[in-house]
Coordinates of C-alpha atoms in Angstrom, one line a residue:
M1 CA -20.2 -18.0 -4.5
L2 CA -17.1 -17.7 -6.5
T3 CA -16.8 -14.8 -9.0
T4 CA -14.2 -13.9 -11.5
S5 CA -12.4 -10.6 -12.0
T6 CA -13.6 -8.3 -14.7
T7 CA -10.0 -7.7 -15.8
E8 CA -9.2 -9.0 -19.3
V9 CA -5.5 -9.7 -18.4
W10 CA -5.0 -13.4 -19.3
E11 CA -1.2 -13.5 -19.6
P12 CA -0.4 -17.1 -18.3
Y13 CA 3.4 -16.7 -18.0
A14 CA 3.8 -19.4 -20.6
E15 CA 4.7 -19.8 -24.2
P16 CA 1.7 -18.8 -26.4
I17 CA 0.0 -21.5 -28.4
A18 CA -1.8 -21.2 -31.7
G19 CA -5.5 -21.6 -32.1
P20 CA -8.9 -19.9 -31.7
V21 CA -9.5 -18.4 -28.2
Q22 CA -12.9 -18.6 -26.5
L23 CA -14.1 -17.3 -23.1
I24 CA -16.6 -19.6 -21.5
D25 CA -18.6 -18.8 -18.3
C26 CA -19.7 -21.8 -16.3
G27 CA -20.3 -22.5 -12.6
G28 CA -19.1 -19.0 -11.5
L29 CA -15.8 -19.3 -13.3
T30 CA -14.6 -17.9 -16.6
F31 CA -12.4 -20.2 -18.7
R32 CA -10.1 -19.1 -21.5
A33 CA -10.0 -22.0 -23.9
T34 CA -7.4 -22.1 -26.7
A35 CA -8.6 -24.8 -28.9
E36 CA -10.5 -25.5 -32.1
D37 CA -13.5 -26.7 -30.1
S38 CA -14.4 -26.2 -26.4
T39 CA -17.4 -26.9 -24.2
A40 CA -18.1 -26.6 -20.5
R41 CA -21.0 -27.9 -18.5
L42 CA -22.1 -28.5 -14.9
V43 CA -22.0 -32.2 -13.9
G44 CA -22.8 -31.7 -10.3
E45 CA -23.2 -28.9 -7.7
G46 CA -20.1 -26.8 -8.1
I47 CA -18.5 -29.3 -10.4
I48 CA -17.6 -28.2 -14.0
E49 CA -16.4 -30.4 -16.9
L50 CA -14.4 -28.7 -19.6
V51 CA -13.5 -30.4 -22.9
L52 CA -11.0 -28.9 -25.4
T53 CA -10.0 -30.5 -28.7
S54 CA -7.8 -29.7 -31.6
A55 CA -7.1 -31.7 -34.7
D56 CA -3.4 -30.8 -34.6
G57 CA -1.4 -29.1 -31.9
P58 CA -1.8 -28.3 -28.2
V59 CA -4.9 -27.0 -26.4
R60 CA -4.9 -25.0 -23.2
A61 CA -7.4 -24.0 -20.5
E62 CA -6.9 -21.1 -18.2
W63 CA -9.1 -19.8 -15.3
R64 CA -8.7 -17.7 -12.3
L65 CA -10.5 -16.9 -9.0
P66 CA -10.0 -14.5 -6.1
C67 CA -7.2 -15.7 -3.9
V68 CA -9.2 -15.1 -0.7
D69 CA -8.7 -17.0 2.6
V70 CA -6.4 -19.5 1.0
T71 CA -3.8 -21.5 3.0
A72 CA -2.2 -24.0 0.6
L73 CA -1.8 -25.4 -2.9
W74 CA -2.0 -29.1 -2.6
T75 CA -0.4 -31.3 -5.3
P76 CA 0.8 -34.9 -5.1
D77 CA 4.3 -33.6 -5.5
T78 CA 5.4 -33.6 -1.8
M79 CA 8.8 -32.1 -2.7
A80 CA 7.1 -29.0 -4.1
G81 CA 5.8 -28.0 -0.7
K82 CA 2.3 -26.7 0.0
G83 CA 2.9 -23.0 -0.1
I84 CA 1.2 -20.5 -2.5
P85 CA 3.3 -20.1 -5.6
A86 CA 3.5 -17.1 -7.9
A87 CA 1.9 -17.2 -11.3
W88 CA 5.3 -16.9 -12.9
S89 CA 6.5 -20.2 -11.3
A90 CA 7.7 -22.8 -13.7
P91 CA 5.0 -25.1 -14.9
K92 CA 5.1 -28.8 -14.1
E93 CA 5.3 -31.5 -16.7
V94 CA 3.1 -34.5 -15.7
S95 CA 3.4 -37.8 -17.5
L96 CA 2.6 -41.4 -17.0
S97 CA 5.8 -42.0 -15.1
R98 CA 5.9 -38.7 -13.2
G99 CA 3.3 -37.0 -11.1
A100 CA -0.5 -37.0 -11.5
P101 CA -2.7 -34.3 -13.2
I102 CA -4.5 -33.2 -10.0
A103 CA -4.3 -30.2 -7.6
S104 CA -6.4 -28.4 -5.0
L105 CA -6.3 -24.8 -3.8
V106 CA -7.1 -25.2 -0.1
G107 CA -8.7 -22.6 2.1
T108 CA -9.1 -22.0 5.8
G109 CA -10.9 -25.0 7.5
D110 CA -9.5 -27.3 4.8
V111 CA -12.1 -26.2 2.3
G112 CA -11.4 -27.0 -1.3
R113 CA -11.5 -23.5 -2.9
C114 CA -10.8 -24.9 -6.4
T115 CA -9.8 -28.5 -7.1
F116 CA -9.1 -29.9 -10.5
A117 CA -8.0 -33.0 -12.4
A118 CA -7.3 -33.8 -16.0
A119 CA -8.3 -37.1 -17.7
E120 CA -5.2 -37.0 -19.9
V121 CA -2.0 -38.6 -18.6
D122 CA 0.5 -36.2 -20.2
V123 CA -0.1 -32.5 -19.4
L124 CA 1.7 -29.3 -18.7
A125 CA 0.2 -27.4 -15.7
A126 CA 0.8 -24.4 -13.5
G127 CA -0.9 -22.3 -10.9
G128 CA 0.0 -19.3 -8.9
V129 CA -0.9 -15.8 -7.6
F130 CA -1.3 -13.1 -10.3
E131 CA 0.3 -10.2 -8.5
E132 CA -1.6 -7.5 -10.4
T133 CA -5.0 -8.6 -9.3
G134 CA -4.5 -10.9 -6.2
E135 CA -6.2 -13.7 -8.1
F136 CA -5.0 -17.3 -8.3
R137 CA -4.6 -18.5 -11.9
F138 CA -4.5 -22.0 -13.1
W139 CA -3.6 -23.2 -16.6
V140 CA -3.4 -26.7 -18.0
Q141 CA -2.2 -27.8 -21.5
A142 CA -2.3 -31.0 -23.4
Q143 CA -1.8 -32.3 -26.9
G144 CA -4.9 -32.6 -29.1
R145 CA -7.5 -33.1 -26.3
L146 CA -7.9 -31.9 -22.7
T147 CA -10.7 -33.0 -20.4
L148 CA -10.9 -31.3 -17.0
R149 CA -13.1 -31.6 -13.9
V150 CA -13.0 -28.4 -11.8
D151 CA -14.6 -28.6 -8.3
V152 CA -15.6 -25.3 -6.6
S153 CA -18.2 -27.0 -4.3
G154 CA -16.4 -25.8 -1.2
R155 CA -16.3 -29.2 0.5
H156 CA -13.3 -30.6 2.4
F157 CA -10.5 -30.7 -0.1
A158 CA -9.9 -34.4 0.5
R159 CA -13.5 -35.1 -0.4
C160 CA -13.1 -33.2 -3.6
L161 CA -9.9 -35.1 -4.4
A162 CA -11.6 -38.5 -3.6
D163 CA -14.4 -37.7 -6.1
L164 CA -11.9 -36.7 -8.8
T165 CA -10.0 -40.0 -8.4
A166 CA -13.3 -41.9 -8.6
W167 CA -14.0 -39.9 -11.8
W168 CA -10.6 -41.1 -13.1
L169 CA -11.7 -44.7 -12.6
A170 CA -15.0 -44.2 -14.3
D171 CA -13.5 -42.2 -17.2
R172 CA -11.1 -45.1 -17.9
G173 CA -13.8 -47.7 -17.7
I174 CA -11.9 -49.5 -15.0
G175 CA -14.8 -49.8 -12.5
S176 CA -12.7 -51.3 -9.8
V177 CA -9.1 -52.5 -9.3
D178 CA -8.4 -56.0 -8.0
I179 CA -6.0 -55.7 -5.1
P180 CA -4.4 -58.8 -3.6
A181 CA -4.9 -59.0 0.2
T182 CA -1.1 -59.1 0.8
A183 CA -0.8 -55.6 -0.7
R184 CA -2.6 -54.2 2.3
K185 CA -0.6 -56.1 5.0
P186 CA 2.5 -54.8 6.8
A187 CA 5.7 -55.8 5.1
Y188 CA 9.4 -56.2 5.6
S189 CA 12.0 -54.5 3.3
T190 CA 15.7 -55.2 3.1
W191 CA 16.8 -51.8 1.9
Y192 CA 17.7 -49.9 5.0
S193 CA 18.5 -52.9 7.1
M194 CA 20.8 -54.6 4.6
H195 CA 21.3 -52.2 1.7
Q196 CA 23.2 -54.3 -0.9
A197 CA 24.5 -56.9 1.6
V198 CA 21.8 -59.4 0.6
T199 CA 22.3 -63.1 1.2
P200 CA 19.8 -66.0 1.2
E201 CA 20.5 -66.6 4.9
A202 CA 19.9 -63.0 5.9
V203 CA 16.7 -62.7 3.9
E204 CA 15.3 -66.0 5.3
E205 CA 16.1 -65.0 8.9
Q206 CA 14.4 -61.6 8.6
A207 CA 11.4 -63.3 6.9
R208 CA 11.2 -65.8 9.8
L209 CA 11.4 -63.1 12.5
G210 CA 9.0 -60.8 10.5
K211 CA 6.4 -63.5 10.2
E212 CA 6.3 -63.8 14.0
L213 CA 5.5 -60.1 14.1
G214 CA 2.8 -60.3 11.5
L215 CA 4.8 -59.3 8.5
D216 CA 3.5 -61.5 5.6
L217 CA 5.7 -60.1 2.8
I218 CA 9.4 -59.5 2.4
I219 CA 10.7 -57.2 -0.3
V220 CA 14.3 -57.8 -1.3
D221 CA 15.9 -54.6 -2.7
D222 CA 19.1 -53.7 -4.4
G223 CA 22.2 -56.0 -4.1
W224 CA 20.7 -59.3 -5.2
M225 CA 22.0 -59.0 -8.7
T226 CA 25.7 -58.1 -7.9
P227 CA 28.4 -58.8 -5.4
D228 CA 29.5 -55.1 -5.7
R229 CA 28.5 -53.1 -2.7
G230 CA 29.3 -49.6 -4.1
R231 CA 25.6 -48.7 -4.3
G232 CA 25.8 -47.6 -7.9
Y233 CA 23.8 -48.8 -10.9
G234 CA 26.7 -49.8 -13.2
H235 CA 25.8 -53.5 -12.5
T236 CA 22.1 -53.2 -13.6
G237 CA 20.9 -54.7 -16.8
D238 CA 21.8 -58.4 -16.7
W239 CA 19.7 -59.1 -13.6
E240 CA 21.3 -62.3 -12.7
P241 CA 20.8 -63.4 -9.0
L242 CA 24.5 -63.4 -8.2
S243 CA 23.8 -62.8 -4.4
L244 CA 20.9 -65.2 -4.3
P245 CA 22.2 -68.5 -5.7
D246 CA 19.8 -71.4 -6.2
T247 CA 17.1 -68.7 -6.2
A248 CA 14.0 -70.9 -6.7
A249 CA 14.9 -73.1 -3.7
H250 CA 15.6 -69.9 -1.6
V251 CA 12.2 -68.5 -2.5
A252 CA 10.6 -71.8 -1.7
R253 CA 12.1 -71.7 1.8
V254 CA 10.7 -68.2 2.4
H255 CA 7.3 -69.5 1.2
D256 CA 7.5 -72.3 3.7
L257 CA 7.6 -69.7 6.4
G258 CA 4.2 -68.4 5.2
V259 CA 5.8 -65.2 3.7
E260 CA 5.4 -63.8 0.2
Y261 CA 8.4 -62.5 -1.7
M262 CA 9.0 -59.5 -4.0
L263 CA 12.1 -58.6 -5.9
W264 CA 13.4 -55.1 -6.8
Y265 CA 14.3 -54.0 -10.3
A266 CA 15.6 -50.6 -11.5
I267 CA 13.7 -51.0 -14.7
P268 CA 15.1 -48.3 -17.0
F269 CA 18.8 -48.8 -16.4
I270 CA 21.5 -50.6 -18.3
G271 CA 24.7 -50.3 -16.4
K272 CA 28.3 -49.9 -17.8
E273 CA 29.4 -53.1 -16.1
S274 CA 26.6 -55.2 -17.7
T275 CA 27.2 -57.6 -20.5
V276 CA 24.6 -55.8 -22.7
W277 CA 26.0 -52.3 -22.4
E278 CA 27.2 -52.1 -26.0
R279 CA 24.2 -54.0 -27.3
F280 CA 21.8 -51.3 -26.1
Q281 CA 23.8 -48.2 -27.1
P282 CA 21.5 -47.7 -30.1
Y283 CA 18.5 -47.7 -27.8
A284 CA 19.6 -45.1 -25.3
L285 CA 16.9 -42.7 -24.4
S286 CA 19.3 -40.7 -22.2
R287 CA 22.5 -41.0 -20.1
A288 CA 22.8 -41.1 -16.4
E289 CA 26.6 -40.6 -16.2
S290 CA 26.6 -40.1 -12.4
L291 CA 24.9 -43.5 -12.0
D292 CA 27.2 -45.3 -14.6
A293 CA 24.1 -46.3 -16.6
M294 CA 21.9 -45.4 -19.5
I295 CA 18.1 -45.1 -19.7
V296 CA 16.8 -47.3 -22.5
D297 CA 14.0 -46.3 -24.8
P298 CA 10.7 -48.1 -24.1
R299 CA 9.3 -46.9 -27.5
C300 CA 11.4 -49.7 -29.0
P301 CA 10.0 -53.3 -29.1
A302 CA 13.5 -54.8 -28.6
V303 CA 13.9 -52.8 -25.3
R304 CA 10.4 -53.8 -24.0
A305 CA 10.9 -57.5 -24.9
Y306 CA 14.3 -57.6 -23.2
L307 CA 13.1 -55.9 -20.0
A308 CA 9.8 -57.8 -19.8
D309 CA 11.6 -61.2 -20.1
L310 CA 14.1 -60.3 -17.3
L311 CA 11.5 -59.0 -14.9
C312 CA 8.9 -61.7 -15.5
R313 CA 11.6 -64.4 -14.9
A314 CA 11.4 -63.6 -11.2
V315 CA 7.8 -64.8 -11.1
E316 CA 7.8 -67.3 -14.0
E317 CA 11.0 -69.2 -13.1
W318 CA 11.9 -68.4 -9.5
G319 CA 8.5 -68.4 -8.0
M320 CA 8.4 -64.8 -6.7
D321 CA 5.1 -63.2 -5.7
G322 CA 5.7 -59.9 -7.3
L323 CA 8.0 -57.1 -8.4
K324 CA 9.2 -53.8 -6.9
I325 CA 9.6 -51.7 -10.1
D326 CA 11.8 -48.7 -9.4
F327 CA 13.0 -45.6 -11.1
L328 CA 10.1 -45.3 -13.6
D329 CA 10.3 -41.6 -13.4
W330 CA 13.8 -41.7 -15.1
F331 CA 12.0 -42.5 -18.3
A332 CA 10.7 -38.9 -18.1
R333 CA 13.7 -37.1 -16.7
E334 CA 14.6 -35.4 -19.9
E335 CA 12.9 -34.4 -23.1
A336 CA 12.9 -37.5 -25.3
P337 CA 14.8 -37.3 -28.6
P338 CA 12.9 -38.1 -31.8
A339 CA 11.9 -41.7 -32.0
G340 CA 14.3 -44.0 -33.9
P341 CA 13.3 -46.1 -36.9
E342 CA 12.6 -49.1 -34.7
A343 CA 10.2 -47.3 -32.4
D344 CA 6.5 -48.3 -32.6
C345 CA 5.2 -45.8 -30.1
A346 CA 4.7 -42.1 -30.6
T347 CA 5.6 -41.2 -27.0
V348 CA 7.7 -42.5 -24.2
S349 CA 4.5 -42.7 -22.0
E350 CA 3.0 -45.1 -24.6
G351 CA 6.1 -47.2 -24.5
V352 CA 6.1 -47.4 -20.7
D353 CA 2.4 -48.3 -20.7
K354 CA 3.0 -51.1 -23.2
L355 CA 6.0 -52.4 -21.2
L356 CA 4.2 -52.4 -17.9
G357 CA 1.1 -53.9 -19.4
E358 CA 3.1 -56.8 -20.8
I359 CA 4.8 -57.5 -17.5
R360 CA 1.5 -57.4 -15.6
T361 CA -0.2 -59.7 -18.0
R362 CA 2.6 -62.2 -17.9
I363 CA 3.1 -62.4 -14.1
T364 CA -0.6 -62.5 -13.3
A365 CA -1.0 -65.4 -15.8
V366 CA 1.4 -67.3 -13.6
R367 CA 0.3 -65.9 -10.3
P368 CA -3.1 -64.1 -10.3
T369 CA -2.4 -62.4 -7.0
A370 CA 1.0 -61.1 -8.2
L371 CA 2.1 -57.8 -6.6
V372 CA 3.6 -54.8 -8.3
E373 CA 5.0 -51.8 -6.3
F374 CA 5.6 -48.4 -7.8
R375 CA 7.0 -45.4 -5.9
Q376 CA 6.3 -41.7 -5.7
P377 CA 6.5 -39.6 -7.9
Y378 CA 5.1 -42.1 -10.4
V379 CA 1.5 -42.1 -9.1
S380 CA -0.4 -41.4 -12.3
P381 CA -3.9 -42.9 -12.6
G382 CA -2.6 -44.2 -16.0
L383 CA -0.5 -46.7 -13.9
W384 CA -3.3 -48.1 -11.8
P385 CA -4.0 -51.1 -14.1
H386 CA -0.4 -52.1 -13.6
A387 CA 0.1 -51.6 -9.9
T388 CA -1.1 -53.1 -6.6
M389 CA 0.7 -50.7 -4.3
L390 CA 2.3 -47.2 -4.4
R391 CA 5.1 -46.3 -2.0
A392 CA 6.2 -42.9 -0.6
T393 CA 9.6 -41.9 -1.8
D394 CA 12.7 -42.4 0.4
C395 CA 12.8 -40.4 3.6
P396 CA 14.9 -42.5 6.0
L397 CA 14.1 -41.8 9.7
S398 CA 12.0 -38.7 8.9
G399 CA 8.6 -39.3 10.4
L400 CA 7.3 -35.9 9.2
D401 CA 8.3 -36.6 5.6
N402 CA 6.8 -40.1 5.7
R403 CA 3.5 -38.7 7.1
Q404 CA 3.3 -36.0 4.4
R405 CA 4.3 -38.3 1.6
T406 CA 2.0 -41.1 2.4
T407 CA -0.8 -38.6 2.9
D408 CA -0.1 -36.9 -0.4
V409 CA 0.0 -40.2 -2.3
R410 CA -3.1 -41.5 -0.6
L411 CA -5.1 -38.4 -1.7
A412 CA -4.2 -39.1 -5.3
A413 CA -4.0 -42.9 -5.3
G414 CA -7.7 -43.8 -5.6
P415 CA -8.1 -47.6 -5.0
I416 CA -4.4 -48.4 -4.8
P417 CA -2.9 -49.2 -1.3
V418 CA -0.3 -46.7 -0.2
H419 CA 2.9 -48.0 1.5
A420 CA 5.1 -45.9 3.7
D421 CA 8.8 -45.5 3.0
M422 CA 10.6 -48.2 5.0
L423 CA 10.7 -47.6 8.7
M424 CA 14.2 -47.6 10.3
W425 CA 15.6 -46.4 13.6
H426 CA 18.7 -46.3 15.6
P427 CA 19.4 -49.3 17.8
E428 CA 18.9 -47.2 20.9
E429 CA 15.6 -45.7 19.8
P430 CA 13.1 -45.6 22.7
A431 CA 9.8 -47.5 22.3
E432 CA 7.9 -44.2 22.3
Q433 CA 9.7 -43.0 19.2
V434 CA 9.3 -46.3 17.4
A435 CA 5.6 -46.0 18.1
C436 CA 5.6 -42.4 16.7
H437 CA 7.3 -43.6 13.5
L438 CA 4.3 -46.0 13.1
I439 CA 1.7 -43.5 14.0
N440 CA 3.1 -41.1 11.3
V441 CA 2.2 -43.7 8.7
L442 CA -0.9 -45.1 10.4
F443 CA -3.1 -44.5 7.3
A444 CA -0.7 -46.3 5.0
V445 CA 0.9 -49.8 4.9
P446 CA 4.1 -49.9 7.0
Q447 CA 7.3 -51.5 5.7
I448 CA 9.8 -52.3 8.4
S449 CA 13.5 -52.2 7.6
V450 CA 15.6 -52.9 10.7
D451 CA 17.4 -56.0 11.8
L452 CA 14.7 -57.7 13.7
A453 CA 17.2 -59.9 15.6
T454 CA 18.6 -56.8 17.4
L455 CA 15.3 -55.3 18.6
T456 CA 15.3 -54.3 22.3
P457 CA 12.4 -55.9 24.3
Q458 CA 10.8 -52.4 24.4
Q459 CA 11.1 -51.9 20.6
H460 CA 9.7 -55.4 20.1
Q461 CA 6.7 -54.7 22.3
S462 CA 5.9 -51.5 20.5
L463 CA 6.2 -53.1 17.1
V464 CA 4.0 -56.0 18.1
F465 CA 1.3 -53.6 19.5
W466 CA 1.2 -51.2 16.7
L467 CA 1.4 -53.7 13.9
G468 CA -1.6 -55.4 15.6
I469 CA -3.5 -52.1 15.3
F470 CA -2.6 -51.8 11.6
R471 CA -3.9 -55.3 11.0
R472 CA -7.0 -55.1 13.2
Y473 CA -8.3 -51.8 11.8
E474 CA -7.0 -52.3 8.2
Q475 CA -10.4 -51.7 6.6
T476 CA -11.0 -48.3 8.3
L477 CA -7.4 -47.1 8.1
Q478 CA -6.9 -47.9 4.4
Q479 CA -10.3 -47.8 2.9
G480 CA -12.4 -45.5 5.2
A481 CA -13.2 -41.9 4.4
F482 CA -9.9 -40.1 4.7
E483 CA -9.7 -36.6 6.1
P484 CA -6.2 -35.1 6.7
A485 CA -6.2 -31.6 8.2
R486 CA -4.0 -28.6 7.5
P487 CA -1.8 -29.5 4.6
D488 CA -0.1 -26.1 5.2
L489 CA 1.2 -27.5 8.5
G490 CA 2.2 -31.0 7.4
Y491 CA -1.1 -32.7 8.4
P492 CA -0.9 -32.4 12.2
L493 CA -4.2 -34.2 12.6
I494 CA -5.4 -37.0 10.3
R495 CA -8.7 -38.9 10.5
A496 CA -10.2 -42.0 8.8
H497 CA -13.7 -43.3 9.5
D498 CA -16.3 -45.7 8.3
A499 CA -19.9 -46.4 9.5
R500 CA -18.9 -47.3 13.0
V501 CA -15.2 -46.6 13.6
Q502 CA -13.2 -43.4 13.7
I503 CA -9.5 -43.3 14.0
V504 CA -7.5 -40.1 14.6
A505 CA -3.7 -39.6 14.6
R506 CA -2.7 -36.6 16.6
H507 CA 0.8 -35.1 15.9
A508 CA 0.3 -31.7 17.6
A509 CA -1.5 -30.4 20.7
L510 CA -4.8 -30.0 18.9
P511 CA -8.3 -30.9 20.1
V512 CA -9.9 -33.9 18.6
S513 CA -13.5 -33.9 17.5
A514 CA -15.7 -36.7 18.9
A515 CA -18.7 -35.8 16.7
G516 CA -20.5 -38.4 14.8
A517 CA -22.3 -41.7 15.4
W518 CA -19.2 -43.8 16.0
D519 CA -19.1 -47.0 18.0
E520 CA -15.4 -46.9 18.4
L521 CA -13.1 -43.9 18.5
L522 CA -9.3 -44.4 18.5
V523 CA -6.9 -41.6 19.2
A524 CA -3.2 -42.2 18.5
N525 CA -1.0 -39.6 20.2
A526 CA 2.4 -38.9 18.6
D527 CA 2.8 -35.5 20.3
T528 CA 4.8 -34.8 23.5
D529 CA 1.7 -33.1 25.0
P530 CA -0.2 -36.0 26.6
W531 CA -3.4 -34.1 27.3
V532 CA -6.0 -35.1 24.7
R533 CA -9.2 -32.9 24.6
L534 CA -12.3 -34.4 22.9
T535 CA -14.7 -31.8 21.6
D536 CA -18.2 -31.8 19.9
G537 CA -19.2 -35.0 21.6
S538 CA -22.3 -36.2 23.5
G539 CA -23.1 -39.0 25.9
S540 CA -20.5 -41.1 27.6
A541 CA -17.9 -43.6 26.6
T542 CA -15.6 -46.1 28.1
V543 CA -11.9 -45.5 27.6
L544 CA -8.8 -47.7 27.7
V545 CA -5.5 -45.9 27.4
R546 CA -2.4 -47.8 26.4
D547 CA 1.2 -46.7 26.2
A548 CA 3.6 -47.1 23.3
R549 CA 4.2 -50.7 24.2
G550 CA 0.5 -51.6 24.4
R551 CA 0.4 -51.7 28.2
S552 CA -2.8 -50.6 29.8
V553 CA -2.2 -47.4 31.8
W554 CA -5.7 -46.1 32.5
A555 CA -9.3 -47.3 32.1
G556 CA -12.5 -45.6 32.9
S557 CA -15.6 -43.8 31.7
I558 CA -15.8 -40.2 30.5
D559 CA -18.6 -37.7 29.8
L560 CA -18.2 -36.5 26.2
G561 CA -20.6 -33.6 26.5
V562 CA -18.8 -31.8 29.4
P563 CA -18.3 -28.1 28.7
G564 CA -15.0 -27.4 27.1
G565 CA -14.5 -31.0 26.1
A566 CA -13.4 -34.2 27.9
V567 CA -9.7 -34.2 28.8
F568 CA -7.6 -37.2 29.6
E569 CA -4.0 -38.3 29.3
V570 CA -2.5 -40.4 26.6
P571 CA 1.3 -40.8 26.7
R572 CA 3.4 -40.1 23.6
G573 CA 3.3 -43.1 21.3
G574 CA 0.2 -44.3 23.1
L575 CA -3.4 -45.0 22.1
A576 CA -6.8 -44.2 23.6
E577 CA -9.6 -46.6 22.6
L578 CA -13.1 -45.3 23.3
S579 CA -16.3 -47.3 23.0
R580 CA -19.9 -46.3 23.4
D581 CA -20.6 -50.0 24.2
A582 CA -19.7 -50.6 27.8
V583 CA -19.4 -54.3 27.2
G584 CA -15.7 -54.3 26.5
R585 CA -15.4 -53.3 22.8
G586 CA -13.0 -50.6 23.9
F587 CA -11.1 -53.0 26.1
R588 CA -10.0 -55.6 23.6
R589 CA -6.6 -57.1 24.2
N590 CA -4.0 -57.7 21.4

């Protein structure tokens, strides 16, 4: 049972706000509410709903709990780390285009000590250890209204987060989100493999080779709109397909291969080299001098109309299947200046929402299964109606970062498929390491970004094998119950399961629980230690062990109930397939 300290020290290390102050006891916590009106009620076992309102001005909720047996503070901001901050740490500004209003204080055994989410998109939030008492203090602030769910049920932190993202859906009256099938399929991206050296011939060749591997989507990134290869953003803003002449015919040729096509846009930028640089000077929200560009103000109808027309052209005129919309977070990089006389939105978030809503409406009118990709850190639930996929932010060749980022996004993404940052590797990369790159993002959608024409036979075999696993077990991997372990250690063990299949990715020499009523249990080993120990099991199972290239290296039967656990060898980058059914379900071939 959680209890609160009797101390009356409530200093939140934040600027004070005006308004009546009320202390509210609910569910074993005491909340300090600064608002004209505030209520709290239990909406489930260990789940508290707090509502604060004020006719004019900000409202704030503060609460604290003993910081006992705590291991991590989880937030969707991977860059912030998972350590325990101090109460005087700077608060985080969360908005429609940056972050998500959700966090979890995690305890030993991955228990959610205190997990919360706000219904509002734009909030100011902080949490940290109050040194004087050893308590952990949270505070959240919003303008006019704040609705919080606080979960102290003591369940696995991922379960608490999943319930809060489901609450977001229900609170917004969304019910469900329609996701096109292609959004969950492995894809090819041109970014790391081509950077800005995009040509129709190169794109079509990678689309052809990717289709043979099971990549049904190609995403063409930066470079298509300029012959400049300097990797700056001075040439953004006109969005003419200068590197993809006869664009509609080019897209049709990719479609003839059976591959869908998405096109990248850095949506907020107008570059100095564009023809509209002077025209949009009055609409500058801020300047990005280092990028040779300005960020335009989405509060202005003229800005939204211009950007929507350009982005929608890709689908409406060229036949694209969707848009990769990048740099949304730059709309919220700096405090916005007062809205100009042409603005029709009170906030930047409102302008971004209107812009994205218009784009989504127009492209789905032409193509109902149109795809839209956003990227970490813009993972707000307020963006869910506009997105079909969320991608981890860039981390080239870093399997650890890709694992952490896809996991963090997945925990906050609700129904939206999560894509890994593009996978690349050195031409001499061994097949085992290629497999480990894929295992690191096993519970996300992989995007491949290497020259497929230069793959070694071993790399090719590994890619074929693991992409087959992604596709065959898509339902369990992406939509099963998701249980990552030890956020404080970078998620060394991750599990997903449904009614009959359990899949575990092992990134350290840790035992794997075989508990539960599964029919199939898959264990992917990305650690150098090949000895996998299964604990908590009962009965027997047939086992097929494959190496990183999908080749069978051992098959047999094991006793899951042996004292100390069943132990067998799975090579690095390999996969063990266990089945309780001896009639071959664990022995399926690719």
